[in-house]
Short mmCIF file of C-alpha atoms and ligand atoms in Angstrom, two decimals:
data_model
loop_
_atom_site.label_atom_id
_atom_site.label_comp_id
_atom_site.label_asym_id
_atom_site.label_seq_id
_atom_site.Cartn_x
_atom_site.Cartn_y
_atom_site.Cartn_z
CA UNK A 30 -0.08 -0.05 0.03
CA UNK A 31 0.87 3.71 -0.24
CA UNK A 32 1.44 5.50 3.10
CA UNK A 33 3.03 8.57 4.68
CA UNK A 34 6.08 7.38 6.51
CA UNK A 35 8.85 9.17 8.55
CA UNK A 36 12.11 7.34 9.24
CA UNK A 37 13.40 10.16 11.55
CA UNK A 38 11.91 13.02 13.50
CA UNK A 39 11.92 16.56 12.28
CA UNK A 40 10.30 19.24 9.96
CA UNK A 41 7.41 18.37 7.66
CA UNK A 42 9.79 17.30 4.96
CA UNK A 43 10.61 14.08 6.87
CA UNK A 44 7.19 12.87 5.82
CA UNK A 45 7.61 10.58 2.73
CA UNK A 46 4.95 9.07 0.46
CA UNK A 47 6.13 5.52 0.04
CA UNK A 48 5.21 1.89 -0.67
CA UNK A 49 4.95 -0.17 2.55
CA UNK A 50 3.68 -3.71 3.24
CA UNK A 51 -0.02 -4.01 3.97
CA UNK A 52 -1.01 -4.33 7.66
CA UNK A 53 -1.83 -7.87 8.83
CA UNK A 54 -4.94 -8.03 11.01
CA UNK A 55 -5.11 -9.98 14.22
CA UNK A 56 -8.13 -12.05 15.29
CA UNK A 57 -9.88 -9.18 17.13
CA UNK A 58 -9.10 -6.41 14.50
CA UNK A 59 -10.38 -4.97 11.31
CA UNK A 60 -8.66 -3.76 8.28
CA UNK A 61 -9.92 -0.36 7.11
CA UNK A 62 -9.51 1.00 3.64
CA UNK A 63 -8.81 4.62 4.64
CA UNK A 64 -10.88 7.31 2.92
CA UNK A 65 -9.87 10.35 4.99
CA UNK A 66 -7.64 11.04 7.91
CA UNK A 67 -7.79 14.32 9.81
CA UNK A 68 -4.72 15.88 11.31
CA UNK A 69 -4.24 17.00 14.92
CA UNK A 70 -1.56 18.79 16.88
CA UNK A 71 -0.58 15.38 18.18
CA UNK A 72 0.58 14.60 14.66
CA UNK A 73 2.97 17.51 14.75
CA UNK A 74 4.40 16.49 18.18
CA UNK A 75 4.80 12.80 17.03
CA UNK A 76 6.55 13.93 13.86
CA UNK A 77 8.93 16.32 15.69
CA UNK A 78 9.58 13.67 18.41
CA UNK A 79 8.73 14.01 22.19
CA UNK A 80 11.22 13.58 25.11
CA UNK A 81 10.88 10.13 26.70
CA UNK A 82 8.41 8.89 24.07
CA UNK A 83 10.23 6.27 21.93
CA UNK A 84 7.99 6.30 18.86
CA UNK A 85 8.83 3.14 16.78
CA UNK A 86 10.44 4.18 13.49
CA UNK A 87 9.71 4.09 10.60
CA UNK A 88 6.29 5.39 11.50
CA UNK A 89 2.94 6.04 9.85
CA UNK A 90 1.05 8.95 11.71
CA UNK A 91 -2.74 9.72 11.67
CA UNK A 92 -5.20 9.28 14.48
CA UNK A 93 -8.55 10.37 12.96
CA UNK A 94 -9.78 7.94 10.39
CA UNK A 95 -12.79 7.16 8.37
CA UNK A 96 -13.16 4.60 5.69
CA UNK A 97 -14.62 1.18 4.78
CA UNK A 98 -13.96 -2.23 6.35
CA UNK A 99 -11.78 -4.22 3.95
CA UNK A 100 -11.22 -7.38 5.96
CA UNK A 101 -12.13 -8.73 9.48
CA UNK A 102 -10.27 -10.97 11.97
CA UNK A 103 -11.70 -14.40 12.87
CA UNK A 104 -13.26 -13.12 16.20
CA UNK A 105 -14.97 -9.96 14.69
CA UNK A 106 -18.73 -10.08 14.90
CA UNK A 107 -20.15 -6.59 15.01
CA UNK A 108 -19.01 -5.11 11.66
CA UNK A 109 -18.76 -6.58 8.21
CA UNK A 110 -16.63 -6.09 5.10
CA UNK A 111 -17.77 -3.17 2.95
CA UNK A 112 -19.29 -1.20 5.84
CA UNK A 113 -18.49 2.49 6.28
CA UNK A 114 -16.63 3.11 9.60
CA UNK A 115 -15.17 5.87 11.71
CA UNK A 116 -12.46 4.80 14.12
CA UNK A 117 -12.19 5.80 17.79
CA UNK A 118 -8.39 6.92 17.98
CA UNK A 119 -7.69 5.49 21.47
CA UNK A 120 -6.38 1.89 21.47
CA UNK A 121 -6.38 0.38 25.02
CA UNK A 122 -5.65 -3.16 26.43
CA UNK A 123 -9.36 -3.84 27.07
CA UNK A 124 -8.36 -6.12 30.09
CA UNK A 125 -7.18 -3.84 33.00
CA UNK A 126 -9.26 -2.42 35.73
CA UNK A 127 -9.61 0.89 34.01
CA UNK A 128 -10.57 -0.68 30.68
CA UNK A 129 -13.29 -2.90 32.24
CA UNK A 130 -14.57 0.01 34.29
CA UNK A 131 -15.03 1.84 30.83
CA UNK A 132 -12.41 4.46 31.55
CA UNK A 133 -10.17 3.35 28.84
CA UNK A 134 -8.31 6.69 28.68
CA UNK A 135 -6.78 5.69 31.98
CA UNK A 136 -5.45 2.34 30.72
CA UNK A 137 -1.68 2.35 31.26
CA UNK A 138 -1.31 0.62 27.88
CA UNK A 139 -3.46 3.13 26.01
CA UNK A 140 -2.11 4.85 22.98
CA UNK A 141 -3.60 6.40 19.86
CA UNK A 142 -3.63 5.17 16.28
CA UNK A 143 -0.73 7.06 14.74
CA UNK A 144 1.03 7.58 18.19
CA UNK A 145 2.97 4.49 19.45
CA UNK A 146 1.32 2.34 16.81
CA UNK A 147 0.77 3.00 13.00
CA UNK A 148 -1.91 5.22 12.08
CA UNK A 149 -4.27 6.20 9.13
CA UNK A 150 -2.07 8.35 6.85
CA UNK A 151 -2.13 5.35 4.53
CA UNK A 152 -4.40 3.32 2.24
CA UNK A 153 -4.88 0.76 4.89
CA UNK A 154 -4.92 0.61 8.59
CA UNK A 155 -5.62 -2.07 11.17
CA UNK A 156 -7.62 -1.34 14.32
CA UNK A 157 -9.40 -3.25 17.13
CA UNK A 158 -13.01 -4.05 16.48
CA UNK A 159 -14.05 -2.10 19.54
CA UNK A 160 -12.71 1.11 17.89
CA UNK A 161 -15.28 0.87 15.12
CA UNK A 162 -17.92 3.61 15.59
CA UNK A 163 -21.27 3.84 13.75
CA UNK A 164 -20.82 5.88 10.61
CA UNK A 165 -23.03 9.07 10.51
CA UNK A 166 -24.61 8.74 7.04
CA UNK A 167 -25.21 12.55 6.73
CA UNK A 168 -21.33 13.13 6.55
CA UNK A 169 -18.68 12.86 3.84
CA UNK A 170 -15.58 10.85 4.79
CA UNK A 171 -13.68 13.99 5.25
CA UNK A 172 -16.27 15.33 7.71
CA UNK A 173 -16.54 12.07 9.47
CA UNK A 174 -12.75 11.86 10.05
CA UNK A 175 -12.89 15.37 11.58
CA UNK A 176 -14.97 14.21 14.50
CA UNK A 177 -13.26 11.70 16.88
CA UNK A 178 -10.27 13.21 18.50
CA UNK A 179 -11.34 16.74 18.96
CA UNK A 180 -14.95 16.03 19.91
CA UNK A 181 -13.99 13.25 22.31
CA UNK A 182 -11.35 15.47 23.87
CA UNK A 183 -13.71 18.49 24.27
CA UNK A 184 -16.58 16.33 25.44
CA UNK A 185 -14.50 14.73 28.17
CA UNK A 186 -13.14 18.03 29.31
CA UNK A 187 -16.46 19.85 29.59
CA UNK A 188 -18.86 17.11 30.53
CA UNK A 189 -16.76 14.52 32.47
CA UNK A 190 -14.14 16.68 34.02
CA UNK A 191 -15.53 20.28 34.42
CA UNK A 192 -19.17 18.99 34.83
CA UNK A 193 -20.48 21.93 32.93
CA UNK A 194 -24.04 23.02 34.01
CA UNK A 195 -26.77 24.75 32.00
CA UNK A 196 -26.51 28.56 32.38
CA UNK A 197 -22.80 28.62 33.48
CA UNK A 198 -20.25 30.88 31.65
CA UNK A 199 -17.42 29.21 29.84
CA UNK A 200 -14.31 30.70 28.27
CA UNK A 201 -13.14 28.76 25.33
CA UNK A 202 -9.62 29.58 24.13
CA UNK A 203 -8.62 29.22 20.47
CA UNK A 204 -12.07 28.95 18.75
CA UNK A 205 -10.28 28.29 15.51
CA UNK A 206 -8.58 25.05 16.60
CA UNK A 207 -10.25 21.78 16.12
CA UNK A 208 -10.81 21.33 19.84
CA UNK A 209 -12.10 24.81 20.21
CA UNK A 210 -14.64 24.67 17.51
CA UNK A 211 -15.87 21.37 19.06
CA UNK A 212 -15.95 22.86 22.50
CA UNK A 213 -18.10 25.81 21.39
CA UNK A 214 -20.79 23.59 19.98
CA UNK A 215 -20.71 21.16 23.04
CA UNK A 216 -20.97 24.03 25.55
CA UNK A 217 -23.96 25.65 23.67
CA UNK A 218 -25.56 22.12 23.54
CA UNK A 219 -25.49 21.99 27.26
CA UNK A 220 -26.94 25.46 27.57
CA UNK A 221 -23.87 27.48 28.74
CA UNK A 222 -22.97 30.99 27.76
CA UNK A 223 -19.80 30.90 25.58
CA UNK A 224 -16.98 33.40 25.48
CA UNK A 225 -14.50 32.46 22.68
CA UNK A 226 -11.15 33.81 21.81
CA UNK A 227 -9.36 33.81 18.50
CA UNK A 228 -6.44 35.67 16.73
CA UNK A 229 -8.37 37.26 13.94
CA UNK A 230 -11.75 38.80 13.19
CA UNK A 231 -12.45 36.28 10.46
CA UNK A 232 -12.06 33.33 12.99
CA UNK A 233 -14.16 35.19 15.62
CA UNK A 234 -16.95 35.45 13.05
CA UNK A 235 -16.83 31.74 12.44
CA UNK A 236 -16.83 31.19 16.24
CA UNK A 237 -20.03 33.20 16.37
CA UNK A 238 -21.54 31.16 13.59
CA UNK A 239 -20.95 28.01 15.75
CA UNK A 240 -22.78 29.68 18.73
CA UNK A 241 -20.34 31.69 20.70
CA UNK A 242 -22.16 34.48 22.50
CA UNK A 243 -19.08 36.86 23.15
CA UNK A 244 -15.85 37.12 21.24
CA UNK A 245 -12.46 38.23 22.20
CA UNK A 246 -9.61 38.93 19.83
CA UNK A 247 -6.57 37.87 21.81
CA UNK A 248 -4.23 39.68 19.51
CA UNK A 249 -5.77 43.07 20.20
CA UNK A 250 -7.64 42.60 23.50
CA UNK A 251 -6.60 41.46 26.96
CA UNK A 252 -8.54 38.25 27.71
CA UNK A 253 -8.79 38.81 31.54
CA UNK A 254 -10.04 42.31 31.05
CA UNK A 255 -12.71 41.36 28.40
CA UNK A 256 -13.91 38.40 30.62
CA UNK A 257 -14.31 40.77 33.59
CA UNK A 258 -16.25 43.23 31.44
CA UNK A 259 -18.57 40.54 29.97
CA UNK A 260 -19.27 38.80 33.30
CA UNK A 261 -19.77 42.09 35.24
CA UNK A 262 -16.41 41.32 37.11
CA UNK A 263 -17.52 37.95 38.26
CA UNK A 264 -15.39 35.76 36.00
CA UNK A 265 -16.20 32.41 34.32
CA UNK A 266 -17.29 29.16 35.87
CA UNK A 267 -15.18 27.06 33.42
CA UNK A 268 -12.04 27.83 31.42
CA UNK A 269 -11.36 25.49 28.47
CA UNK A 270 -7.53 25.56 28.22
CA UNK A 271 -5.18 23.90 25.55
CA UNK A 272 -2.93 26.80 24.71
CA UNK A 273 -0.51 26.57 27.73
CA UNK A 274 2.06 29.21 28.67
CA UNK A 275 0.81 31.92 26.44
CA UNK A 276 -2.66 32.07 28.02
CA UNK A 277 -2.23 30.44 31.43
CA UNK A 278 -2.13 33.65 33.62
CA UNK A 279 -5.21 35.10 31.77
CA UNK A 280 -7.08 31.74 32.14
CA UNK A 281 -6.55 31.68 35.86
CA UNK A 282 -7.36 35.33 36.21
CA UNK A 283 -10.63 34.78 34.38
CA UNK A 284 -12.08 32.30 36.76
CA UNK A 285 -14.87 33.09 39.14
CA UNK A 286 -14.83 32.03 42.75
CA UNK A 287 -15.38 28.15 42.63
CA UNK A 288 -14.27 28.10 38.95
CA UNK A 289 -12.81 25.05 37.20
CA UNK A 290 -9.94 25.24 34.75
CA UNK A 291 -9.72 22.17 32.49
CA UNK A 292 -6.70 21.65 30.14
CA UNK A 293 -5.81 19.08 27.54
CA UNK A 294 -2.74 20.59 26.08
CA UNK A 295 0.08 23.06 25.98
CA UNK A 296 0.71 24.06 22.33
CA UNK A 297 2.58 27.22 23.45
CA UNK A 298 4.59 25.68 26.17
CA UNK A 299 4.55 23.66 29.26
CA UNK A 300 5.62 26.10 32.06
CA UNK A 301 2.99 27.70 34.21
CA UNK A 302 2.91 29.71 37.46
CA UNK A 303 0.40 29.49 40.11
CA UNK A 304 -0.22 31.73 43.15
CA UNK A 305 -1.42 29.16 45.76
CA UNK A 306 -3.18 31.92 47.82
CA UNK A 307 -5.35 32.44 44.72
CA UNK A 308 -5.99 28.78 44.34
CA UNK A 309 -7.30 28.15 47.86
CA UNK A 310 -9.09 31.50 48.59
CA UNK A 311 -10.94 31.54 45.36
CA UNK A 312 -11.73 27.78 45.69
CA UNK A 313 -10.43 26.96 42.26
CA UNK A 314 -10.18 23.45 40.61
CA UNK A 315 -7.45 22.59 38.07
CA UNK A 316 -8.45 19.63 36.05
CA UNK A 317 -6.20 17.65 33.55
CA UNK A 318 -7.90 15.79 30.85
CA UNK A 319 -6.64 13.37 28.29
CA UNK A 320 -8.60 12.03 25.31
CA UNK A 321 -11.97 10.51 26.48
CA UNK A 322 -13.72 7.24 26.80
CA UNK A 323 -15.22 5.26 23.91
CA UNK A 324 -18.75 5.51 25.20
CA UNK A 325 -18.46 9.34 25.00
CA UNK A 326 -17.55 8.97 21.33
CA UNK A 327 -20.73 6.89 20.77
CA UNK A 328 -22.87 9.67 22.30
CA UNK A 329 -21.02 12.19 20.26
CA UNK A 330 -21.63 10.18 17.03
CA UNK A 331 -25.44 10.06 17.77
CA UNK A 332 -25.47 13.92 18.25
CA UNK A 333 -23.51 14.30 15.02
CA UNK A 334 -25.88 12.02 13.05
CA UNK A 335 -28.88 14.01 14.19
CA UNK A 336 -27.19 17.34 13.19
CA UNK A 337 -26.83 18.64 16.72
CA UNK A 338 -23.04 18.65 16.54
CA UNK A 339 -21.06 19.47 13.34
CA UNK A 340 -17.68 18.75 12.04
CA UNK A 341 -15.75 21.87 11.01
CA UNK A 342 -13.48 21.15 8.02
CA UNK A 343 -11.03 23.87 7.03
CA UNK A 344 -9.00 22.34 4.06
CA UNK A 345 -8.53 18.97 2.37
CA UNK A 346 -5.25 17.90 0.96
CA UNK A 347 -4.41 14.75 -0.94
CA UNK A 348 -2.65 12.07 1.16
CA UNK A 349 0.65 12.55 -0.83
CA UNK A 350 0.72 16.16 0.28
CA UNK A 351 0.84 15.42 4.06
CA UNK A 352 3.97 17.49 4.50
CA UNK A 353 2.19 20.56 3.04
CA UNK A 354 -0.79 19.95 5.28
CA UNK A 355 1.45 19.68 8.32
CA UNK A 356 3.18 22.99 7.44
CA UNK A 357 -0.25 24.50 7.04
CA UNK A 358 -1.59 23.19 10.44
CA UNK A 359 1.68 24.46 12.04
CA UNK A 360 0.99 27.94 10.63
CA UNK A 361 -2.30 28.14 12.83
CA UNK A 362 -4.14 29.84 10.06
CA UNK A 363 -6.91 27.15 9.92
CA UNK A 364 -10.41 27.23 11.29
CA UNK A 365 -11.32 23.67 12.13
CA UNK A 366 -9.84 20.55 10.71
CA UNK A 367 -7.15 19.93 8.20
CA UNK A 368 -7.89 16.59 6.45
CA UNK A 369 -6.03 14.25 4.19
CA UNK A 370 -8.13 12.56 1.45
CA UNK A 371 -6.87 9.13 0.50
ZN1 LIG B 415 -6.47 -1.34 29.82
#
């Protein structure tokens, strides 16, 4: 098969379009003929290389996959050859205490398709049967591939971790990112008031179309000042963080008493400062979140199929142009998902 492969870590030009052997399915796995694979910031980190994460090389990246089932292993019983499918990105052991409790994102063996194992930037990918999600028939393959990772992450952050309640105020950073555009929709679905930030008027306008009630241009406005103004000096109940160092101080300063900050990433850096007096006197909660659990994705897929949540596709590139697509995602000029068509 054809695949995007890198043999060493580095800039986008390490991504090569090559012939590689077809994957061989195990008894509990399916082989998927990939139709689309959406990119995530994770793909950029994996390509550049992460300290203390020995990614097996050569490596095929790509976590968000849609396609058709090409072959099934001998124990597979819930999907059939020819069926359209979207894959849940998280691959866990399925046997440990966390997995049997349904909190597979706490499995110590868990990884993502395209992270410690080969992913979907290829004509074929193998995945466990349990990762097969029902295909929302109202979506193209490119739209379907844009759903799993960002919607699962945003859902787990807002619903499971921050326990967002109707009527609460939520600050969503980076409306133009995949996870931000998903978070706006989920927060509105739960009846929250959404304040969204972005780096341009064009992105803010698109955030508004997704349902954001108030907009902050973080290039020209100070986030904490605007949040104070919009909330009558109260602050927000929930801050949705994934930016890291660049926004951390503003995120903390934007919280109301009893507020919760939930974070899933640090695209601008890992270092953060915290005034402990502020943490206890304001009774704040700092919540880390990683991916989500498979049952949440089944819920998300139902809401997508009924049109309540929508994928946001920015640009589609051919698989062979993965390096160009990576460079484009790195430039942060997108609104929503960058997708490779296979
Ligand atoms: Zn497990």
